[in-house]
Short mmCIF file of C-alpha atoms in Angstrom, two decimals:
data_model
loop_
_atom_site.label_atom_id
_atom_site.label_comp_id
_atom_site.label_asym_id
_atom_site.label_seq_id
_atom_site.Cartn_x
_atom_site.Cartn_y
_atom_site.Cartn_z
CA ALA A 257 112.76 80.81 94.46
CA GLN A 258 112.85 80.24 90.75
CA THR A 259 115.03 82.36 88.48
CA VAL A 260 115.45 82.67 84.74
CA THR A 261 118.67 83.89 83.13
CA GLN A 262 119.22 84.99 79.56
CA SER A 263 122.91 85.67 79.15
CA GLN A 264 122.78 87.26 75.69
CA PRO A 265 121.42 90.83 75.82
CA GLU A 266 121.70 91.23 72.03
CA MET A 267 122.25 89.00 69.03
CA SER A 268 122.16 89.40 65.29
CA VAL A 269 121.77 86.97 62.43
CA GLN A 270 121.68 87.17 58.66
CA GLU A 271 118.41 86.52 56.94
CA ALA A 272 117.90 82.80 56.13
CA GLU A 273 120.49 81.68 58.66
CA THR A 274 119.99 79.88 61.97
CA VAL A 275 120.38 81.43 65.41
CA THR A 276 120.16 80.00 68.91
CA LEU A 277 119.11 81.99 71.95
CA SER A 278 120.15 80.75 75.38
CA CYS A 279 118.15 80.44 78.58
CA THR A 280 118.94 78.80 81.89
CA TYR A 281 116.70 78.51 84.90
CA ASP A 282 116.95 77.46 88.47
CA THR A 283 114.35 75.47 90.37
CA SER A 284 114.17 72.60 92.79
CA GLU A 285 110.70 71.64 91.61
CA SER A 286 109.88 68.90 89.12
CA ASN A 287 106.52 70.13 87.81
CA TYR A 288 107.03 73.17 85.64
CA TYR A 289 106.69 74.60 82.16
CA LEU A 290 108.93 76.73 80.00
CA PHE A 291 108.04 79.22 77.32
CA TRP A 292 109.58 81.51 74.77
CA TYR A 293 107.77 84.76 74.08
CA LYS A 294 108.47 87.21 71.28
CA GLN A 295 107.99 90.95 71.68
CA PRO A 296 108.24 92.78 68.32
CA PRO A 297 108.49 96.56 68.08
CA SER A 298 104.71 96.73 68.44
CA ARG A 299 105.38 95.60 72.06
CA GLN A 300 102.71 92.92 72.22
CA MET A 301 103.96 89.69 73.79
CA ILE A 302 103.40 86.70 71.54
CA LEU A 303 103.88 83.10 72.60
CA VAL A 304 106.41 81.33 70.38
CA ILE A 305 106.73 77.89 71.92
CA ARG A 306 105.94 75.91 75.07
CA GLN A 307 107.65 72.96 76.75
CA GLU A 308 106.35 70.79 79.57
CA ALA A 309 109.13 69.65 81.90
CA TYR A 310 107.78 66.10 82.03
CA LYS A 311 108.12 65.71 78.27
CA GLN A 312 111.48 64.51 77.01
CA GLN A 313 110.76 65.42 73.42
CA ASN A 314 111.81 68.91 72.40
CA ALA A 315 108.96 71.16 71.27
CA THR A 316 108.87 72.49 67.72
CA GLU A 317 106.71 75.08 66.00
CA ASN A 318 107.52 75.48 62.33
CA ARG A 319 110.90 77.28 62.17
CA PHE A 320 111.18 77.45 65.97
CA SER A 321 112.48 74.62 68.09
CA VAL A 322 113.91 74.23 71.56
CA ASN A 323 116.75 72.26 73.07
CA PHE A 324 115.48 71.33 76.51
CA GLN A 325 118.20 69.94 78.75
CA LYS A 326 116.45 69.23 82.03
CA ALA A 327 119.47 68.09 84.01
CA ALA A 328 121.40 71.15 82.96
CA LYS A 329 118.34 73.39 83.43
CA SER A 330 118.81 74.80 79.99
CA PHE A 331 116.13 75.81 77.49
CA SER A 332 117.50 77.30 74.29
CA LEU A 333 115.50 78.50 71.30
CA LYS A 334 116.62 77.79 67.76
CA ILE A 335 115.26 79.85 64.91
CA SER A 336 115.86 78.37 61.49
CA ASP A 337 115.69 80.22 58.18
CA SER A 338 115.56 83.55 60.01
CA GLN A 339 113.22 86.16 58.56
CA LEU A 340 113.19 89.93 58.91
CA GLY A 341 109.94 89.62 60.85
CA ASP A 342 111.76 87.63 63.52
CA THR A 343 113.43 90.84 64.67
CA ALA A 344 112.19 91.27 68.24
CA MET A 345 112.94 90.87 71.91
CA TYR A 346 112.75 87.26 72.98
CA PHE A 347 111.90 86.34 76.54
CA CYS A 348 112.31 83.01 78.22
CA ALA A 349 109.71 82.32 80.91
CA PHE A 350 109.19 79.75 83.65
CA LEU A 351 105.91 78.60 85.14
CA LEU A 352 105.76 76.53 88.26
CA GLY A 353 103.00 73.95 88.15
CA GLY A 354 100.00 74.93 90.23
CA SER A 355 101.19 78.51 90.68
CA GLN A 356 98.11 80.16 89.18
CA GLY A 357 99.94 81.04 86.03
CA ASN A 358 102.52 83.36 87.56
CA LEU A 359 105.21 83.47 84.90
CA ILE A 360 108.79 84.33 85.78
CA PHE A 361 110.62 86.04 82.94
CA GLY A 362 114.24 86.45 81.98
CA LYS A 363 115.54 89.88 80.98
CA GLY A 364 115.30 89.14 77.30
CA THR A 365 117.51 88.91 74.23
CA LYS A 366 117.23 91.50 71.50
CA LEU A 367 117.47 89.72 68.15
CA SER A 368 118.14 91.62 64.95
CA VAL A 369 117.75 89.87 61.62
CA LYS A 370 119.81 91.58 58.92
CA PRO A 371 119.00 91.47 55.21
CA SER B 284 88.02 83.04 70.29
CA GLN B 285 89.40 84.93 73.24
CA THR B 286 90.60 88.50 73.01
CA ILE B 287 92.09 90.89 75.51
CA HIS B 288 91.75 94.64 75.33
CA GLN B 289 93.93 97.09 77.19
CA TRP B 290 93.75 100.86 77.14
CA PRO B 291 95.00 103.46 76.73
CA ALA B 292 97.98 102.55 74.56
CA THR B 293 100.00 105.53 75.75
CA LEU B 294 99.60 107.87 78.68
CA VAL B 295 101.54 110.86 79.96
CA GLN B 296 100.67 111.89 83.49
CA PRO B 297 102.14 114.43 85.92
CA VAL B 298 103.68 113.36 89.19
CA GLY B 299 101.04 113.17 91.90
CA SER B 300 98.13 112.56 89.56
CA PRO B 301 95.91 109.45 89.76
CA LEU B 302 96.07 106.52 87.39
CA SER B 303 93.55 104.07 86.03
CA LEU B 304 94.42 101.47 83.40
CA GLU B 305 91.74 99.10 82.28
CA CYS B 306 91.85 95.62 80.83
CA THR B 307 88.99 93.43 79.66
CA VAL B 308 88.89 89.89 78.33
CA GLU B 309 86.31 88.48 75.94
CA GLY B 310 85.44 84.96 74.93
CA THR B 311 86.24 83.21 78.19
CA SER B 312 84.90 83.08 81.70
CA ASN B 313 86.56 83.06 85.10
CA PRO B 314 90.07 83.71 83.78
CA ASN B 315 93.14 84.37 85.85
CA LEU B 316 94.15 87.98 85.27
CA TYR B 317 97.58 89.58 85.62
CA TRP B 318 99.27 92.97 85.57
CA TYR B 319 102.94 93.02 84.61
CA ARG B 320 105.36 95.93 84.37
CA GLN B 321 108.27 96.03 81.98
CA ALA B 322 111.03 98.48 82.81
CA ALA B 323 113.68 99.39 80.25
CA GLY B 324 116.33 96.69 79.92
CA ARG B 325 114.46 94.29 82.14
CA GLY B 326 112.05 91.44 81.75
CA LEU B 327 108.50 91.50 82.92
CA GLN B 328 107.74 91.79 86.59
CA LEU B 329 104.44 90.49 87.92
CA LEU B 330 102.64 93.17 89.91
CA PHE B 331 99.23 91.68 90.66
CA TYR B 332 97.20 88.63 89.82
CA SER B 333 93.60 87.68 90.40
CA VAL B 334 91.85 84.32 90.38
CA GLY B 335 88.35 85.74 90.82
CA ILE B 336 86.19 88.80 91.37
CA GLY B 337 87.49 90.85 94.28
CA GLN B 338 90.48 88.53 94.78
CA ILE B 339 93.77 90.32 94.30
CA SER B 340 97.26 89.12 95.15
CA SER B 341 100.16 91.53 95.13
CA GLU B 342 103.62 90.34 94.24
CA VAL B 343 105.59 93.48 95.05
CA PRO B 344 104.90 96.37 97.43
CA GLN B 345 104.47 99.60 95.57
CA ASN B 346 102.49 102.69 94.84
CA LEU B 347 99.96 100.80 92.73
CA SER B 348 96.81 98.81 93.42
CA ALA B 349 94.57 96.54 91.38
CA SER B 350 90.89 95.71 91.41
CA ARG B 351 88.65 93.21 89.69
CA PRO B 352 85.10 94.53 89.81
CA GLN B 353 83.81 92.08 87.19
CA ASP B 354 84.83 88.62 86.07
CA ARG B 355 86.64 89.79 82.97
CA GLN B 356 87.72 93.27 84.02
CA PHE B 357 91.00 94.12 85.69
CA ILE B 358 92.01 97.64 86.69
CA LEU B 359 95.38 99.01 87.70
CA SER B 360 95.28 102.18 89.78
CA SER B 361 97.30 104.67 91.70
CA LYS B 362 96.21 107.56 93.87
CA LYS B 363 99.41 109.54 93.31
CA LEU B 364 101.89 108.65 90.59
CA LEU B 365 105.63 108.74 91.14
CA LEU B 366 108.32 109.23 88.51
CA SER B 367 109.40 105.65 89.17
CA ASP B 368 105.98 104.40 88.03
CA SER B 369 106.95 105.12 84.41
CA GLY B 370 107.14 101.99 82.31
CA PHE B 371 105.30 99.62 80.05
CA TYR B 372 102.32 97.89 81.65
CA LEU B 373 100.90 94.69 80.29
CA CYS B 374 97.68 92.97 81.18
CA ALA B 375 97.37 89.24 80.61
CA TRP B 376 94.95 86.41 81.15
CA GLY B 377 95.29 82.70 81.68
CA ARG B 378 92.96 79.74 82.02
CA GLN B 379 91.73 79.05 85.53
CA GLY B 380 93.05 75.90 87.09
CA VAL B 381 95.25 74.99 84.14
CA ASP B 382 99.01 75.32 83.95
CA THR B 383 99.23 77.27 80.76
CA GLU B 384 100.77 80.26 79.17
CA ALA B 385 99.49 83.79 79.67
CA PHE B 386 97.96 85.74 76.79
CA PHE B 387 98.90 89.39 76.70
CA GLY B 388 97.24 92.63 75.79
CA GLN B 389 98.97 95.26 73.71
CA GLY B 390 100.28 97.17 76.68
CA THR B 391 100.22 100.74 77.94
CA ARG B 392 103.26 103.01 77.79
CA LEU B 393 103.04 105.21 80.91
CA THR B 394 105.29 108.23 81.24
CA VAL B 395 105.17 110.16 84.48
CA VAL B 396 106.51 113.70 84.11
#
């Protein structure tokens, strides 16, 4: 069975600085996808970034980028130039290829951006 | 564009009462549909998913059930709520046959008293 672990329950960062959130996963499969979701106080889950396991290049979306280390089964999220609006819960999620979209989530990291 | 609607946003129900949460998707056809529950301090747990009308798969045994009476409608139900059913419930949809992310509704905060 696949598992996702986020070892940092809470983190804080100063506005405009950079922060990295950690995620590790466990799988014996080769076809899978990884995601980072953001859940602000409004509680709606918003997709931040997506990474296909077969792609070696790390995904980037504006200020958000990932460090995907396939051999180490690590998938960290880097947020550059942190903004107050980045304050949220961040969830790492795993999707096994061909699994009908059944995402497996980590427990989340609560990120606070301080002015 | 696709949108997902989930209601109500908040609900307070007594123990033993029935439950019905509804979710509808617009702008797409034949989506995969999902119900997740988020307990405090935990990630999201998949409860049910559906790949078509009348097709429901349950991921965990529990006091809840799901139904899909129409292509873009997904309902989460219970005949008798338990205190342990309290939590945040999220509906989501995904594209059929494609390995892709799920798109979430705004969620329902259920408190069983």
